[in-house]
Short mmCIF file of C-alpha atoms and ligand atoms in Angstrom, two decimals:
data_model
loop_
_atom_site.label_atom_id
_atom_site.label_comp_id
_atom_site.label_asym_id
_atom_site.label_seq_id
_atom_site.Cartn_x
_atom_site.Cartn_y
_atom_site.Cartn_z
CA MET A 1 178.92 129.09 116.98
CA ASN A 2 180.94 132.97 116.48
CA SER A 3 180.18 134.25 112.88
CA ILE A 4 176.76 133.56 113.78
CA HIS A 5 174.27 135.42 114.59
CA ALA A 6 171.41 134.41 117.38
CA GLN A 7 168.40 135.58 115.77
CA ASN A 8 166.62 138.74 116.89
CA THR A 9 163.47 137.21 119.42
CA ASN A 10 161.06 138.44 117.28
CA SER A 11 162.23 137.78 113.19
CA ILE A 12 162.95 135.29 110.89
CA ASN A 13 167.53 135.91 110.80
CA PRO A 14 167.76 134.69 107.78
CA GLY A 15 170.91 132.33 108.43
CA ALA A 16 171.17 133.31 111.69
CA LEU A 17 171.13 130.80 115.34
CA TRP A 18 167.59 129.60 115.95
CA PRO A 19 167.33 129.59 120.26
CA ASP A 20 163.69 127.72 120.56
CA ALA A 21 162.08 128.59 124.08
CA ASP A 22 165.23 127.45 126.24
CA GLY A 23 167.28 129.76 124.51
CA ASN A 24 168.77 126.42 122.10
CA HIS A 25 168.97 126.80 118.02
CA ILE A 26 166.71 124.62 116.63
CA GLN A 27 167.07 121.09 115.22
CA ALA A 28 164.86 120.25 112.67
CA HIS A 29 167.36 119.98 110.18
CA GLY A 30 166.12 118.78 106.31
CA GLY A 31 162.57 119.79 107.67
CA GLY A 32 158.47 120.12 107.18
CA ILE A 33 155.96 122.40 108.91
CA ILE A 34 152.16 121.30 108.62
CA LYS A 35 148.86 123.54 110.36
CA ILE A 36 147.63 121.45 111.96
CA GLY A 37 144.34 123.87 113.83
CA LYS A 38 146.03 127.43 114.54
CA ALA A 39 149.39 125.95 115.45
CA TYR A 40 152.42 124.85 112.90
CA TYR A 41 154.74 121.52 113.75
CA TRP A 42 157.99 122.24 112.98
CA TYR A 43 159.48 118.02 111.69
CA GLY A 44 162.88 117.76 111.28
CA GLU A 45 166.69 115.16 111.31
CA GLN A 46 167.63 116.16 115.11
CA ARG A 47 171.04 116.75 115.27
CA ALA A 48 171.55 117.74 117.51
CA GLN A 49 176.10 117.05 120.43
CA GLY A 50 176.45 114.15 122.20
CA LEU A 51 172.99 111.73 120.97
CA ASP A 52 173.60 108.21 120.75
CA THR A 53 175.27 107.61 117.60
CA ASN A 54 173.13 104.55 116.17
CA GLN A 55 170.09 106.14 116.66
CA ARG A 56 168.38 108.58 114.56
CA TYR A 57 165.97 111.57 115.57
CA VAL A 58 163.41 113.19 114.37
CA SER A 59 162.14 116.08 116.68
CA CYS A 60 159.40 118.59 116.63
CA TYR A 61 159.06 122.77 117.70
CA ALA A 62 155.76 123.68 118.49
CA SER A 63 154.29 126.84 117.31
CA ASN A 64 152.01 129.84 117.04
CA ASP A 65 153.57 132.22 115.12
CA LEU A 66 156.24 130.63 113.15
CA ILE A 67 158.72 132.70 114.67
CA HIS A 68 158.43 131.85 118.56
CA TRP A 69 159.10 127.88 118.79
CA LYS A 70 158.89 125.83 121.56
CA PHE A 71 160.88 121.90 121.07
CA SER A 72 157.94 119.46 121.70
CA GLY A 73 161.04 116.71 122.16
CA ASN A 74 161.96 114.16 119.05
CA ALA A 75 159.12 112.67 117.82
CA LEU A 76 160.74 109.40 116.62
CA GLN A 77 163.30 108.00 118.09
CA LEU A 78 165.24 104.83 116.34
CA SER A 79 167.96 102.52 116.14
CA ASP A 80 168.75 100.34 112.93
CA PRO A 81 165.23 99.61 111.70
CA GLU A 82 166.44 97.27 108.65
CA ASN A 83 169.74 95.95 109.20
CA LEU A 84 171.52 98.78 107.40
CA GLY A 85 174.80 98.68 109.11
CA GLN A 86 177.42 101.60 110.36
CA SER A 87 176.23 105.49 109.56
CA TRP A 88 172.71 104.62 108.42
CA VAL A 89 170.36 107.30 107.92
CA LEU A 90 167.08 108.98 108.43
CA GLU A 91 166.70 111.67 106.67
CA ARG A 92 163.56 115.12 105.13
CA PRO A 93 160.98 113.62 107.82
CA LYS A 94 158.00 114.61 106.62
CA VAL A 95 154.09 115.03 108.65
CA TYR A 96 151.18 114.07 107.05
CA TYR A 97 147.61 114.55 109.78
CA ASN A 98 145.18 111.99 107.55
CA SER A 99 141.64 113.04 109.36
CA LYS A 100 140.05 109.85 108.53
CA THR A 101 142.47 107.74 110.12
CA LYS A 102 143.29 110.45 113.33
CA LYS A 103 147.15 108.89 113.13
CA TYR A 104 150.29 111.35 112.00
CA LEU A 105 152.09 109.22 109.40
CA MET A 106 155.91 110.70 109.20
CA TYR A 107 157.77 109.95 105.94
CA PHE A 108 161.77 110.23 105.93
CA HIS A 109 164.12 109.16 103.33
CA LEU A 110 165.92 105.60 104.94
CA ASP A 111 168.94 104.40 102.97
CA ASN A 112 172.54 102.78 104.25
CA SER A 113 175.92 105.19 104.63
CA SER A 114 175.98 104.71 100.95
CA TYR A 115 173.04 105.11 99.56
CA LYS A 116 172.65 102.73 97.90
CA ALA A 117 169.04 101.49 99.82
CA ALA A 118 167.10 104.42 98.68
CA ARG A 119 164.06 103.94 100.71
CA VAL A 120 161.78 104.78 102.16
CA GLY A 121 160.06 104.74 106.04
CA ILE A 122 157.51 105.83 107.53
CA ALA A 123 156.00 106.02 111.36
CA VAL A 124 152.64 106.67 112.50
CA SER A 125 151.57 108.38 116.37
CA GLU A 126 148.03 109.27 117.33
CA ASN A 127 149.53 113.16 118.49
CA PRO A 128 151.33 115.07 117.11
CA ALA A 129 154.14 115.26 118.89
CA GLY A 130 154.60 111.49 118.87
CA PRO A 131 156.02 109.40 119.82
CA PHE A 132 155.94 107.62 116.73
CA ARG A 133 156.02 104.52 115.92
CA TYR A 134 158.29 102.62 112.64
CA VAL A 135 155.57 101.22 110.71
CA LYS A 136 157.50 100.18 107.44
CA SER A 137 160.06 100.27 104.59
CA PHE A 138 159.73 99.98 100.88
CA ARG A 139 160.96 101.98 97.59
CA PRO A 140 158.63 103.74 96.18
CA LEU A 141 155.44 102.33 93.71
CA ASP A 142 159.15 100.48 93.67
CA HIS A 143 160.97 103.30 92.41
CA GLU A 144 164.36 104.77 93.40
CA SER A 145 164.04 107.24 96.34
CA ARG A 146 166.74 109.70 97.67
CA ASP A 147 165.73 113.05 98.98
CA ILE A 148 161.76 113.49 98.97
CA GLY A 149 159.89 116.30 99.52
CA GLN A 150 155.60 117.12 100.79
CA PHE A 151 152.73 118.59 99.32
CA ILE A 152 149.42 119.16 100.09
CA ASP A 153 147.22 120.66 97.69
CA ASP A 154 144.65 123.15 99.11
CA ASP A 155 142.11 120.51 98.73
CA GLY A 156 143.78 118.15 101.10
CA THR A 157 145.28 115.14 99.19
CA ALA A 158 148.54 114.80 99.92
CA TYR A 159 151.23 114.17 97.87
CA LEU A 160 155.04 112.62 97.89
CA VAL A 161 158.27 114.43 96.11
CA PHE A 162 160.86 111.92 96.01
CA GLU A 163 164.30 112.03 94.01
CA ASP A 164 164.35 109.04 91.99
CA ARG A 165 168.49 108.53 90.34
CA PRO A 166 168.10 106.86 87.09
CA PHE A 167 164.86 109.52 86.27
CA GLY A 168 164.55 112.48 88.03
CA PHE A 169 161.30 114.43 90.11
CA ARG A 170 157.78 112.39 91.08
CA ILE A 171 154.98 113.40 91.97
CA ALA A 172 152.77 110.10 93.34
CA ARG A 173 149.87 110.79 95.48
CA LEU A 174 149.58 109.48 98.78
CA ALA A 175 147.10 106.14 99.79
CA ASP A 176 144.37 107.11 101.50
CA ASP A 177 144.49 105.60 104.49
CA TYR A 178 148.86 107.23 103.74
CA MET A 179 150.61 104.07 104.72
CA SER A 180 151.76 104.06 101.31
CA LEU A 181 151.93 106.12 97.71
CA ASP A 182 148.02 104.60 94.85
CA LYS A 183 149.27 106.49 92.20
CA GLU A 184 152.32 108.25 90.06
CA ILE A 185 150.68 112.11 89.04
CA CYS A 186 154.14 112.25 87.67
CA LEU A 187 157.80 112.08 86.51
CA ILE A 188 159.28 115.41 86.20
CA LYS A 189 162.22 114.40 84.27
CA GLU A 190 164.91 116.65 86.02
CA HIS A 191 167.12 115.70 88.67
CA MET A 192 166.99 117.56 91.44
CA GLU A 193 166.27 116.93 95.10
CA GLY A 194 165.06 119.40 97.71
CA GLY A 195 162.11 119.31 96.23
CA ALA A 196 158.93 121.78 97.42
CA ILE A 197 155.96 122.16 95.57
CA VAL A 198 153.55 125.19 96.19
CA HIS A 199 150.26 125.89 94.32
CA PHE A 200 149.23 129.46 94.50
CA LYS A 201 147.00 130.91 92.04
CA GLY A 202 146.32 128.78 90.04
CA LEU A 203 150.16 127.68 88.71
CA TYR A 204 151.96 124.55 90.44
CA TYR A 205 155.85 125.51 91.35
CA ALA A 206 158.28 123.13 91.58
CA ILE A 207 161.08 124.16 92.79
CA GLY A 208 164.54 121.51 93.50
CA SER A 209 168.22 122.41 93.69
CA ALA A 210 170.74 120.05 92.15
CA LEU A 211 172.39 117.29 93.29
CA THR A 212 175.86 118.49 94.41
CA GLY A 213 176.11 117.23 98.68
CA TRP A 214 175.71 119.94 101.12
CA ARG A 215 177.42 122.32 99.10
CA ALA A 216 174.94 124.26 97.85
CA ASN A 217 174.01 124.86 94.48
CA PRO A 218 171.53 127.68 92.26
CA ASN A 219 167.72 125.77 92.77
CA LYS A 220 165.58 126.34 90.65
CA TYR A 221 162.11 126.88 89.77
CA ALA A 222 159.05 125.43 87.13
CA THR A 223 155.43 125.98 86.63
CA ALA A 224 153.06 124.05 85.51
CA THR A 225 148.53 124.48 85.84
CA SER A 226 148.29 120.95 86.51
CA LEU A 227 150.82 119.29 88.20
CA GLU A 228 149.80 116.31 85.89
CA GLY A 229 152.48 118.62 84.01
CA PRO A 230 153.63 120.24 81.29
CA TRP A 231 155.45 121.72 83.55
CA SER A 232 158.06 125.12 82.13
CA ASP A 233 161.51 125.01 81.35
CA PHE A 234 163.08 125.46 84.98
CA LYS A 235 164.42 128.26 85.37
CA ASP A 236 167.31 129.85 88.36
CA ILE A 237 165.41 131.69 91.49
CA ALA A 238 168.02 133.67 92.37
CA PRO A 239 171.47 134.85 90.64
CA PRO A 240 173.01 131.69 90.41
CA GLU A 241 176.46 133.01 90.78
CA LYS A 242 174.66 133.31 94.91
CA ASN A 243 174.24 129.27 94.67
CA THR A 244 170.58 130.22 96.77
CA TYR A 245 172.70 132.57 99.42
CA GLY A 246 174.03 128.90 101.29
CA ALA A 247 170.18 127.40 101.19
CA GLN A 248 168.99 124.18 100.76
CA SER A 249 165.56 123.75 99.52
CA THR A 250 163.02 122.12 101.27
CA MET A 251 159.89 122.93 101.60
CA MET A 252 157.05 125.72 100.40
CA LEU A 253 155.00 126.24 103.36
CA LYS A 254 151.86 128.61 102.12
CA VAL A 255 150.70 130.86 104.88
CA VAL A 256 147.31 132.30 104.19
CA GLY A 257 145.93 135.27 105.95
CA ALA A 258 142.80 137.28 105.93
CA LYS A 259 144.78 139.44 103.70
CA THR A 260 146.59 137.93 101.98
CA THR A 261 149.23 134.89 101.30
CA THR A 262 152.41 134.61 101.76
CA ILE A 263 155.15 132.40 100.34
CA ILE A 264 158.16 131.33 102.37
CA TYR A 265 160.65 128.77 100.86
CA MET A 266 162.21 126.99 104.10
CA GLY A 267 165.79 125.61 102.66
CA ASP A 268 169.02 124.57 104.70
CA ILE A 269 172.04 126.50 105.43
CA TRP A 270 174.32 123.32 105.76
CA LYS A 271 177.52 122.81 107.79
CA PRO A 272 178.23 118.99 107.40
CA LYS A 273 181.51 119.01 110.20
CA THR A 274 179.14 120.42 112.18
CA GLN A 275 175.37 120.15 111.81
CA TRP A 276 174.29 121.32 114.68
CA GLU A 277 175.07 123.97 113.56
CA SER A 278 173.24 123.96 109.96
CA ALA A 279 171.08 127.65 110.07
CA TYR A 280 167.77 127.90 108.04
CA LEU A 281 167.56 129.59 105.74
CA TRP A 282 163.53 130.93 105.37
CA MET A 283 161.90 134.33 103.34
CA PRO A 284 158.97 135.29 101.83
CA VAL A 285 159.45 135.18 97.63
CA GLU A 286 157.68 137.09 95.37
CA ILE A 287 155.33 135.31 93.31
CA GLY A 288 153.02 135.13 91.09
CA GLU A 289 152.24 134.47 86.94
CA GLY A 290 154.87 132.10 86.22
CA LYS A 291 157.27 133.88 88.52
CA LEU A 292 159.18 133.02 91.86
CA TRP A 293 162.03 134.51 93.32
CA LEU A 294 163.77 134.50 96.52
CA PRO A 295 164.96 137.87 97.19
CA GLU A 296 168.45 138.17 98.90
CA PRO A 297 168.36 137.24 102.44
CA SER A 298 167.15 140.12 105.25
CA PRO A 299 165.71 140.08 109.06
CA TRP A 300 162.05 140.09 108.35
CA THR A 301 158.76 138.90 110.58
CA LEU A 302 155.85 137.38 109.86
CA ASP A 303 151.85 138.78 111.14
CA ILE A 304 150.27 134.92 110.63
CA LYS A 305 146.57 136.74 111.59
CA SER A 306 146.75 139.09 107.99
CA GLY A 307 149.57 136.48 106.46
CA LYS A 308 151.11 139.86 105.98
CA TYR A 309 155.34 140.03 105.83
CA GLU A 310 157.55 143.01 106.60
CA TYR A 311 161.20 143.62 107.01
CA ILE A 312 163.02 144.57 109.71
CA THR A 313 164.80 147.53 109.21
CA LYS A 314 167.35 148.70 111.44
C1 LIG B 1 172.38 116.59 99.57
C2 LIG B 1 170.42 115.57 100.48
C3 LIG B 1 170.49 115.88 101.83
C4 LIG B 1 172.05 115.14 102.16
C5 LIG B 1 173.07 115.73 101.42
C6 LIG B 1 174.19 113.81 102.01
O1 LIG B 1 172.07 116.45 98.22
O2 LIG B 1 169.81 116.33 99.96
O3 LIG B 1 169.34 115.81 101.89
O4 LIG B 1 171.29 113.59 101.35
O5 LIG B 1 173.00 114.95 100.10
O6 LIG B 1 174.95 114.64 101.39
#
């Protein structure tokens, strides 16, 4: 832990250790965020040391400002639900709130150690922090699914983005009760994972990474006026030689304030040998009129009320 420095407590410090309210580095890798009332909930892969290695855990953290996070416990604790065998995989959990059923639905990538099962698992809870109960697993619309991403449009419609290895990157709509997917919206014929989408000023921006496992690569984006496409060509979000500053996309978070809207690129800086030290690269992006750019990482702060961000100057 010596090479990375702890977060300044009032700023977001990309790549640094990010202590929660108890001083522990946040364990919410490959994660996603939802907002319920004024509270933000951050779910992710719990990769702390010393846990039961037969189980998989999804953590939940809560915050009102996206900077200070309190650990609300593990929202899901699961033993191998489908006879997947040793070193089974639960990755990239994403939680949706269904206002009709008043239930929280967690989606995650469920797999065996060789990543051949390529399924989605779902779990349900009445409370944001859980405990979530495992429901079932399936292949979304009968397709292979590895990395998943979550997108909720401004009108509240919920979508799952998933990587379908033979074909590309699919966007599908969740059914009314969120217990399944009811419709494919688009197949983007690009092999991309870490898929994330944001809707900003009339345009959809889809981002993703190349398929290089835990190693970082140049993440790219495309735009479309409708989720169905047609999508533009994919372009770099940062100088390609920087490999996205060591990060891999997991979500684009839209913060709508009273004065302005900030879009945050949320990425993971994976440490495959010491996963509990994997860090986060969160940066406000420069976005608009079909362009999206991830600036060079630097500490910044956010005013959740106005929606404005600011770089921290020393
Ligand atoms: C990455 C993927 C991660 C994890 C990893 C395993 O490509 O984005 O979520 O599955 O591969 O090697």
